[in-house]
Short mmCIF file of C-alpha atoms and ligand atoms in Angstrom, two decimals:
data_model
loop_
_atom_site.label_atom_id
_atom_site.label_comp_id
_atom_site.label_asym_id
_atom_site.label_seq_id
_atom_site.Cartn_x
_atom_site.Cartn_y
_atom_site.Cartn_z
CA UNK A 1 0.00 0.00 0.00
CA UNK A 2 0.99 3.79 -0.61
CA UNK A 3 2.15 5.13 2.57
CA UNK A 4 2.77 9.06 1.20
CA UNK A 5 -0.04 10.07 -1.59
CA UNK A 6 -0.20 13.31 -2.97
CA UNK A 7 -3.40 14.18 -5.77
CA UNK A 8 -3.37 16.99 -7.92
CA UNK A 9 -1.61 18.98 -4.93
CA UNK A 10 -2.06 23.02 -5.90
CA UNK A 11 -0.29 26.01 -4.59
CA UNK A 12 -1.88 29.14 -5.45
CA UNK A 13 0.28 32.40 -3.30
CA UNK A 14 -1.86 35.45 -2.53
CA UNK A 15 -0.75 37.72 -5.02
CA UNK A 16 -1.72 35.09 -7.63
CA UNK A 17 1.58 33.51 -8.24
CA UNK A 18 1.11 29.33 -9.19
CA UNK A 19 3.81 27.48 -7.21
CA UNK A 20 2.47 24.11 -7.42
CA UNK A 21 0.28 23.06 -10.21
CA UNK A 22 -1.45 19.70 -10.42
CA UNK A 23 1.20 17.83 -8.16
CA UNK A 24 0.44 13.64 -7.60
CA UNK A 25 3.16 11.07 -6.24
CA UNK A 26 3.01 8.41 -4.28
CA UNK A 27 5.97 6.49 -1.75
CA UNK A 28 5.50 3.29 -0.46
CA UNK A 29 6.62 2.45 3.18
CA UNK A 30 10.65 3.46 3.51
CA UNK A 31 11.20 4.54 -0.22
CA UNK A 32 13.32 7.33 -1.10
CA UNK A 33 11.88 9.84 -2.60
CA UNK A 34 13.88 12.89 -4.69
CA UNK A 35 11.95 16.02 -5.70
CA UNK A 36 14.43 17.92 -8.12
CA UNK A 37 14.01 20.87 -10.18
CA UNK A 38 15.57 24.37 -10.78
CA UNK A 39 15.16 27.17 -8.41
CA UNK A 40 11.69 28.31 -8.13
CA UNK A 41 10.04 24.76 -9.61
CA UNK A 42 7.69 24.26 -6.39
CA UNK A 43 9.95 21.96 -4.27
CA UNK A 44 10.05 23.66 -1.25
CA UNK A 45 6.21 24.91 -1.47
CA UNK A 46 5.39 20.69 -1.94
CA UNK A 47 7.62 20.04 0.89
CA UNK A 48 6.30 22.74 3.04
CA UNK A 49 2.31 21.42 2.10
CA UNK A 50 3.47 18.44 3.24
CA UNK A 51 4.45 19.37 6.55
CA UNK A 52 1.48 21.78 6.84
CA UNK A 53 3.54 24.59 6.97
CA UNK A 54 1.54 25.87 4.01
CA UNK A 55 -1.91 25.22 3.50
CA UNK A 56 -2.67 23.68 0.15
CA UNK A 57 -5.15 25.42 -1.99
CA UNK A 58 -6.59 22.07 -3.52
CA UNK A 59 -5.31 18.15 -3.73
CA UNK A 60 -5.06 15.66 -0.80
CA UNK A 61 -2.36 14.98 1.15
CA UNK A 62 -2.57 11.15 2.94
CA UNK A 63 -0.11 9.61 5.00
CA UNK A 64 -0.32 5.96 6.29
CA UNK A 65 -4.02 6.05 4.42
CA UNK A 66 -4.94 9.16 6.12
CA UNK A 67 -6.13 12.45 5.06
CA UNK A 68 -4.19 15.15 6.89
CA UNK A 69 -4.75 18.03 4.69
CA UNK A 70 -6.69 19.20 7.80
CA UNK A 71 -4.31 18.30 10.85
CA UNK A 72 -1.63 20.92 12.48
CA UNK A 73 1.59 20.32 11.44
CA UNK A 74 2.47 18.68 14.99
CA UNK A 75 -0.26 16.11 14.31
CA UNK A 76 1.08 14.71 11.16
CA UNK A 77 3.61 12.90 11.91
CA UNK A 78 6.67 14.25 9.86
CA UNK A 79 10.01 15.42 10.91
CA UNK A 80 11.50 18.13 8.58
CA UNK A 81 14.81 19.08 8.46
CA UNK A 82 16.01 22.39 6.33
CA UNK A 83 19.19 23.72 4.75
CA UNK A 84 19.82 25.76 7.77
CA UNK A 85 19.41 23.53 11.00
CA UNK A 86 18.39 25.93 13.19
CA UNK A 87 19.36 24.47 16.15
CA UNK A 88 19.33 26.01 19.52
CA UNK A 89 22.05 27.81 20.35
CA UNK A 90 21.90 27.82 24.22
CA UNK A 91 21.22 24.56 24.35
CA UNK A 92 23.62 21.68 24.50
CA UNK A 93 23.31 18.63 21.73
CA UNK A 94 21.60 16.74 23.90
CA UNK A 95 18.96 18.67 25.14
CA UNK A 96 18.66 19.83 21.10
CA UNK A 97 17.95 15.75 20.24
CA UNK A 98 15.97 15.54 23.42
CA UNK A 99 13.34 18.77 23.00
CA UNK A 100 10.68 17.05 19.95
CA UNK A 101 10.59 14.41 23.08
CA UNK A 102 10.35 17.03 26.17
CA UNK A 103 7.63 18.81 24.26
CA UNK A 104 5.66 15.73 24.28
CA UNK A 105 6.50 15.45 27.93
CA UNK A 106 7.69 11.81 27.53
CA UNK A 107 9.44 10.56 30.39
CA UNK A 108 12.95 11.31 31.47
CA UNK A 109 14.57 7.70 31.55
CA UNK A 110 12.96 7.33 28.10
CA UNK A 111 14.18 10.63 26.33
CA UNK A 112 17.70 9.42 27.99
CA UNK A 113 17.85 6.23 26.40
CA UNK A 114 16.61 7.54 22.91
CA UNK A 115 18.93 10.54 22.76
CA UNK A 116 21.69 7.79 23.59
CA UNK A 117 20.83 5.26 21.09
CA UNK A 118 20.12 8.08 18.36
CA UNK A 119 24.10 9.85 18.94
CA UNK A 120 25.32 6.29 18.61
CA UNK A 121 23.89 5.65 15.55
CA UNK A 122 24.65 8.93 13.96
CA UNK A 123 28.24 8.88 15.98
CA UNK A 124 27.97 12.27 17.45
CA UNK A 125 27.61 10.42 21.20
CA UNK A 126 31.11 12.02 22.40
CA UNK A 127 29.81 15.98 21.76
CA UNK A 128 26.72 15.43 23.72
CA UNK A 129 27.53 18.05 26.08
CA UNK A 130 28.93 20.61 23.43
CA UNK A 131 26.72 23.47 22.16
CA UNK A 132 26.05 24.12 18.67
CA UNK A 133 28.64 26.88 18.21
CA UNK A 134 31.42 24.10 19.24
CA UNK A 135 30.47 21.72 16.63
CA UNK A 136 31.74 21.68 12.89
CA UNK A 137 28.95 22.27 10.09
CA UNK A 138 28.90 18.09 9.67
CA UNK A 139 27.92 17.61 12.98
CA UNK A 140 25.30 20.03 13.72
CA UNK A 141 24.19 18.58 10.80
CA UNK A 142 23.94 15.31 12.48
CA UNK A 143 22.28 16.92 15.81
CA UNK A 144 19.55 18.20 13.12
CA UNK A 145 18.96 14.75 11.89
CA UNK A 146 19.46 13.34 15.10
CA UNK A 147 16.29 15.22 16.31
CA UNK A 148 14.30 14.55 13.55
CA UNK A 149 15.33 10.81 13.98
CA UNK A 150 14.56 10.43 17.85
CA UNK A 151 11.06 11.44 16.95
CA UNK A 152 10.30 8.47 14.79
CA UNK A 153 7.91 9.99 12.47
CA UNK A 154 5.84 8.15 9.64
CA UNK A 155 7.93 10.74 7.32
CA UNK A 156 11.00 12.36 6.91
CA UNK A 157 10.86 15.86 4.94
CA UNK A 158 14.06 17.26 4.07
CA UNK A 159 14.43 20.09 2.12
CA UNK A 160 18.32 20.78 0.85
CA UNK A 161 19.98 19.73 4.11
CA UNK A 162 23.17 19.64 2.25
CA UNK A 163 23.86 22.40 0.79
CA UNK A 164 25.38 23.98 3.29
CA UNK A 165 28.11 21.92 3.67
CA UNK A 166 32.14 21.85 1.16
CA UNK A 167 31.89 19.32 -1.86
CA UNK A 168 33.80 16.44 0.57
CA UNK A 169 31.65 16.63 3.13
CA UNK A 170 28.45 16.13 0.85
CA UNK A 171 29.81 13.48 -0.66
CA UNK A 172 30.49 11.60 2.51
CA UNK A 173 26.44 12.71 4.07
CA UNK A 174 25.13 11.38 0.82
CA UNK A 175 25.94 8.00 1.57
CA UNK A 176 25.87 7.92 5.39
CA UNK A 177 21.87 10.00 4.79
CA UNK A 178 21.00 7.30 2.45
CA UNK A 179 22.13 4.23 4.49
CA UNK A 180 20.93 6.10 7.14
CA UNK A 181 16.99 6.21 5.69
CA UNK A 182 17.59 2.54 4.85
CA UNK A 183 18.20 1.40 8.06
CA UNK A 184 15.32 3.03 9.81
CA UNK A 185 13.14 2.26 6.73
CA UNK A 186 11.17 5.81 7.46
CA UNK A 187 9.64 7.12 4.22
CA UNK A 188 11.88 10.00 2.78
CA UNK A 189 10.86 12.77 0.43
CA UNK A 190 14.24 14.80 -0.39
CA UNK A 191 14.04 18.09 -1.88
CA UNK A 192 17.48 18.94 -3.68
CA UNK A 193 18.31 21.25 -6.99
CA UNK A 194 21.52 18.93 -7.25
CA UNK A 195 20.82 16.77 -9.86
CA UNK A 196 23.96 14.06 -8.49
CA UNK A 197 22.29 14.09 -5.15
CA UNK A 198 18.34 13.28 -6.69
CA UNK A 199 20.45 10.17 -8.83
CA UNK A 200 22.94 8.57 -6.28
CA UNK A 201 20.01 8.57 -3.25
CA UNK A 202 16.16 8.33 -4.83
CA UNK A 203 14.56 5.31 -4.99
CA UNK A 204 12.19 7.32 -7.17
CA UNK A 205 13.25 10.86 -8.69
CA UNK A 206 10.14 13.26 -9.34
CA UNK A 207 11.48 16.16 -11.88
CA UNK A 208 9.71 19.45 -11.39
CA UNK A 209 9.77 22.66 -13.95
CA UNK A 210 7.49 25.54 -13.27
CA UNK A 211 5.54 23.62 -10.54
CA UNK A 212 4.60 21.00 -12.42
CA UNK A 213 5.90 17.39 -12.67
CA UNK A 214 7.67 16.21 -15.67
CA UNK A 215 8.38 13.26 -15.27
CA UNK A 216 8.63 10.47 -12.20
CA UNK A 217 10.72 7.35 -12.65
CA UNK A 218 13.98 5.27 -11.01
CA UNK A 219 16.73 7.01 -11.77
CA UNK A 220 17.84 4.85 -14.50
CA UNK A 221 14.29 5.31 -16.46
CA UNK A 222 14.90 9.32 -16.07
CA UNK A 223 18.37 9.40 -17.28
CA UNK A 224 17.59 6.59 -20.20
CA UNK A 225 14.20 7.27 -21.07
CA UNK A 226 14.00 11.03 -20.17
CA UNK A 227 10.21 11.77 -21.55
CA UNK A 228 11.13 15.51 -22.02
CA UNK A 229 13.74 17.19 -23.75
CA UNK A 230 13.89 19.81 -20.04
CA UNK A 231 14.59 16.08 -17.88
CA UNK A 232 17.10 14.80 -20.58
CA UNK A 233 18.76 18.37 -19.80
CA UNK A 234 18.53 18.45 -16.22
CA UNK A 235 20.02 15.20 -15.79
CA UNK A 236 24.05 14.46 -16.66
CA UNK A 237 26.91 15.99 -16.35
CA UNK A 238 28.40 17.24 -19.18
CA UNK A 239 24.73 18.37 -20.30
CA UNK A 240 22.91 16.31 -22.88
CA UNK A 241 23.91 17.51 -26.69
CA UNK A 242 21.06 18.62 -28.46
CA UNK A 243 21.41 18.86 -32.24
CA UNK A 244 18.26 20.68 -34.22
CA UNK A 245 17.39 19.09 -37.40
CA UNK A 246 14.45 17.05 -39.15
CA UNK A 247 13.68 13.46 -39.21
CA UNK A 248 13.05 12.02 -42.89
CA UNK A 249 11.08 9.08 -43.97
CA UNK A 250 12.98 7.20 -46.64
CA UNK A 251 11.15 3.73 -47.12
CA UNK A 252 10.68 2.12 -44.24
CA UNK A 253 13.18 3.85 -42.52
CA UNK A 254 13.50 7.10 -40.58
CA UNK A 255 16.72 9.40 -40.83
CA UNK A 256 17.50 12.00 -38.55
CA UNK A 257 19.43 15.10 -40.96
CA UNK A 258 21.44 17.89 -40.19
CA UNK A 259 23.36 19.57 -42.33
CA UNK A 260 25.77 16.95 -43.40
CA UNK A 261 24.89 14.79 -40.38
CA UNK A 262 22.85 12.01 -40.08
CA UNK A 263 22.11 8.97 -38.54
CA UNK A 264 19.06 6.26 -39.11
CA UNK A 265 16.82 6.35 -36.18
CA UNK A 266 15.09 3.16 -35.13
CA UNK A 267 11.45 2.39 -33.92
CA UNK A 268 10.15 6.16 -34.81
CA UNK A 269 7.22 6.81 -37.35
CA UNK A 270 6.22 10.10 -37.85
CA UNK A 271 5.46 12.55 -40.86
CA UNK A 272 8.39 13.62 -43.01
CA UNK A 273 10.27 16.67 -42.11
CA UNK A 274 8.96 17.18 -38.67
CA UNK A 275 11.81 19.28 -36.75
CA UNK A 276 12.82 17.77 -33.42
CA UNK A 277 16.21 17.85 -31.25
CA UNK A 278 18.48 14.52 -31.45
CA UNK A 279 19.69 14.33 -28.02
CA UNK A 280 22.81 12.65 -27.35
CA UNK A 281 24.58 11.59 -24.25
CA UNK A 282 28.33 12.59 -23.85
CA UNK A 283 29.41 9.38 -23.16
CA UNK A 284 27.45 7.86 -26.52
CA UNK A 285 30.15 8.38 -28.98
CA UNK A 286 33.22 6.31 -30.15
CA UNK A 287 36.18 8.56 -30.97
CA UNK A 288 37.22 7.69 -34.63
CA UNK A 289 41.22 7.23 -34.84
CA UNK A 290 41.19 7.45 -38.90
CA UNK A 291 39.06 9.18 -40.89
CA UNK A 292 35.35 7.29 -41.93
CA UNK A 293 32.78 7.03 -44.49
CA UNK A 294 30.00 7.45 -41.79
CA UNK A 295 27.56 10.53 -42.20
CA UNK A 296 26.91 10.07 -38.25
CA UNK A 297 30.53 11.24 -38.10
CA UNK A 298 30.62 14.51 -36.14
CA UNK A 299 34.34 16.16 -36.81
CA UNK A 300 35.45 19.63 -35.28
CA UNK A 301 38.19 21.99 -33.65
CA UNK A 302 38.75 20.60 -29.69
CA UNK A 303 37.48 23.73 -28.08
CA UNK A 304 38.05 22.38 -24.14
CA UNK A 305 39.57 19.55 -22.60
CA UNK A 306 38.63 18.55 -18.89
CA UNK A 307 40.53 15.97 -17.73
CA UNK A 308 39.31 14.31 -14.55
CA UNK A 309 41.05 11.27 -13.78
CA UNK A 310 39.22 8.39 -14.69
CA UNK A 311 37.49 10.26 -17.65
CA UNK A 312 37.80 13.28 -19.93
CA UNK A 313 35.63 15.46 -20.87
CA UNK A 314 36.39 16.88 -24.57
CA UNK A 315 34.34 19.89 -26.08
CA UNK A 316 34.16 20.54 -29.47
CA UNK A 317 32.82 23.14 -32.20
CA UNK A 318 29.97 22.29 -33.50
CA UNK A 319 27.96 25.15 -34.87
CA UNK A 320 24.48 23.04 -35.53
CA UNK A 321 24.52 22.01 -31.93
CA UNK A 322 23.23 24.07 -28.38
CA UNK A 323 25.46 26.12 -27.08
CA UNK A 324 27.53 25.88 -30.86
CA UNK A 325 29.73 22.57 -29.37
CA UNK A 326 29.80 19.08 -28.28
CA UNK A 327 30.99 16.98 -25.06
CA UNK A 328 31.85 13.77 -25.33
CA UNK A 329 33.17 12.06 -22.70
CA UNK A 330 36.31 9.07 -23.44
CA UNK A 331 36.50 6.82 -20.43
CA UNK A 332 40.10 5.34 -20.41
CA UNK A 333 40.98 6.71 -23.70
CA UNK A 334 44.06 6.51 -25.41
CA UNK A 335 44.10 8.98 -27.31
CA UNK A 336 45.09 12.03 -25.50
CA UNK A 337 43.21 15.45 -27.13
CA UNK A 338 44.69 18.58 -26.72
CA UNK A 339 42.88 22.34 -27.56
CA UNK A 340 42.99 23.53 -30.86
CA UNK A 341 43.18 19.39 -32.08
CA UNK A 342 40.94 18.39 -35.05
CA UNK A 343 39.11 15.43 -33.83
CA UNK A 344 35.94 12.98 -35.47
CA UNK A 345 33.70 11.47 -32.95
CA UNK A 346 30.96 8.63 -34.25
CA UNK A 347 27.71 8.62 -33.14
CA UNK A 348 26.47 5.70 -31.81
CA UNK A 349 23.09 4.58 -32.77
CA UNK A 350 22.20 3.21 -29.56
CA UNK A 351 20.74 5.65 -26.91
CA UNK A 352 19.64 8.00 -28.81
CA UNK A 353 16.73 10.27 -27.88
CA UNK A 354 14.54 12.40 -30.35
CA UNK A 355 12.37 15.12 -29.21
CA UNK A 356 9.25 17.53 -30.86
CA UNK A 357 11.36 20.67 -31.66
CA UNK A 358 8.07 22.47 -30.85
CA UNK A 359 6.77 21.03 -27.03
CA UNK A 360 10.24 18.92 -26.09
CA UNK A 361 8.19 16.01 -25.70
CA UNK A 362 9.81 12.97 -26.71
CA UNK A 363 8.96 10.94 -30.05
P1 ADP B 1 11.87 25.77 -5.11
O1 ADP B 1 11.85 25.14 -3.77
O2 ADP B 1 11.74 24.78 -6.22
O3 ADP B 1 13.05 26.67 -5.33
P2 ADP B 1 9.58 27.27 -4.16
O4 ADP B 1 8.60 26.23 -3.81
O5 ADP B 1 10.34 27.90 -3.04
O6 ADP B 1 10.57 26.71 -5.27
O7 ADP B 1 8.84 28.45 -4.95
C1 ADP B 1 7.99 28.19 -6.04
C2 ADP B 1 7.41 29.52 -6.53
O8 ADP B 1 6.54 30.08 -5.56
C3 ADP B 1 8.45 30.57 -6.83
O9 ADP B 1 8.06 31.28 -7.98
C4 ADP B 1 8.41 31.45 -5.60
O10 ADP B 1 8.78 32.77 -5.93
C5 ADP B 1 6.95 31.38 -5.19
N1 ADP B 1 6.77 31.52 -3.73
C6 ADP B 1 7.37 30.79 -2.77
N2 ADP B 1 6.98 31.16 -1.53
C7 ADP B 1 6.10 32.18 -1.73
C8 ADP B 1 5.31 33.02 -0.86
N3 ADP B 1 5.35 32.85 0.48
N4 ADP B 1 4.51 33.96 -1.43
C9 ADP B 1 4.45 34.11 -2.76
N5 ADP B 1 5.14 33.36 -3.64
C10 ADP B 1 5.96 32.41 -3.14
#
């Protein structure tokens, strides 16, 4: 059974502004759920309607098979923890784990044992005594969770609580956050704009652009099966190349032209010269060593090189394409490109993805 449902959730601001337009997802019991979108998408507002910190202007909110549209935020069941942890500053870590407990006047052995076990498992036990203006960002990052954690909700709402932290450090709370949700097996929704975060810890990614949703899938059907020409760009790093053109029938068969490209396209039937956007991933090309007879051959002036260990990142002129270049990525290449290099990259014609020049949608 769905344990977090949200219908045709709406966000209308006084002043008339729509945040959140039409929103519906549902989480089963401990999934992972990733709400990602550029500033401004409706993340937050979703989040915040969630916790009933806003009030929704239409659309149902359950949890555990429960309306609670209607309930104060206290009664719902949720623990939310934000960007900035606002944590007490007088008080000392433990009585900032121990106060969702205090407030519900639960006993004093109890909130002692909890506030124990909770440090150990998020291995902050030795700074119990410190106050928050002792403790490095990390770990009053940790005292956040930890008292969103001792209150075992139904629901964990967490809205950027990374972001605040240097590139290491968010690396290494990735991980421990996910294995973290895993253990406890609380349902998660996740608000990030970090597109690495939404596809190393969702179960389920929902993609949001101008408060609606574009498209909700595993991360693997977003990043392979993108449904929209804004996910297939929101998603990878280098961006997606997009390529402007027109797909002809000829036969049977469907070619996608541009310019002097092109490149059959497989399982696609639509009416000759319809204009769309071939998108293709950086890491879909082969990197020809002699010159070839294939039209899918894209050749150019090596504008950028980023070399980052394990793979490179090469960027060259392209006029046709967005942004007037390419990335492709070579994973253990030997070849070793320098700027200002000629160099032919083949397309591959697996993976590709075709979308209505028009709407984005795909074909
Ligand atoms: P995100 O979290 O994706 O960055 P938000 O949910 O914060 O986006 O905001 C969505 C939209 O709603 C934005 O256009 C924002 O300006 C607007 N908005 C957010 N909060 C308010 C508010 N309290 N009053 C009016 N408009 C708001």
């Amino acid at each position: 059974m769905s344990h977090l449902v949200l219908s045709q959730l709406t966000k209308t601001y006084a002043g008339g502004s729509d945040a959140v337009r039409g929103v519906s997802f549902m989480a089963t019991q401990g999934e992972f759920i990733v709400l990602v979108g550029p500033s401004g998408c409706g993340k937050s507002t979703t989040l915040r309607m969630i916790a009933g910190l806003e009030e929704a202007t239409s659309g149902d909110i359950l949890i555990g098979g429960k309306r609670v549209n209607d309930l104060a935020p206290k009664d719902r069941d949720v623990a939310m923890v934000f960007q900035n942890y606002a944590l007490y500053p007088h008080l000392s870590v433990y009585e900032n784990i121990a106060f969702p407990l205090l407030i519900k006047k639960t006993d004093k052995a109890i909130i002692d044992r909890e506030v124990r076990s909770v440090a150990e498992l998020l291995s902050i036990n030795r700074l119990l005594d410190r106050k928050p203006k002792e403790l490095s960002g990390g770990e009053r990052q940790r005292v956040a969770l930890g008292r969103a954690i001792v209150r075992k909700p139904q629901v964990f709402l967490f809205d950027e609580p990374l972001s605040n932290l240097d590139a290491a450090l968010r690396t290494e709370m990735r991980a421990e956050l996910k294995s973290l949700q895993q253990r406890l097996g609380t349902t998660m929704v996740y608000v990030t704009h970090d597109q690495t975060e939404a596809m190393t810890m969702g179960d389920t990614i929902v993609v949001m652009n101008k408060g609606l949703v574009e498209q909700t899938g595993s991360p693997r059907e977003i990043y392979e099966t993108p449904k929209t020409a804004f996910v297939a760009r929101f998603l990878g790093a280098p961006t997606i190349n997009m390529i402007k053109g027109t797909l002809k029938t000829i036969g049977e068969n469907t070619l996608f032209t541009s310019g002097g490209f092109s490149i059959p396209i497989a399982g696609i039937s639509v009416e000759d010269n319809r204009e769309v956007f071939l998108g293709i991933r950086p890491e879909s090309f082969m990197v020809g060593t002699c010159s070839t007879d294939s039209n899918a051959t894209i050749e150019g002036t090596v504008l950028l090189v980023e070399r980052l260990g394990s793979v490179t990142h090469c960027y060259i002129e392209y006029p046709s394409a967005e942004r007037g270049k390419i990335a492709a990525t070579l994973i253990h290449h030997e070849t070793k490109p320098q700027i200002g290099d000629r160099m032919s990259i083949i397309v591959r014609e697996q993976g590709l993805h075709i979308f209505d020049a028009a709407t984005g949608v795909r074909l």
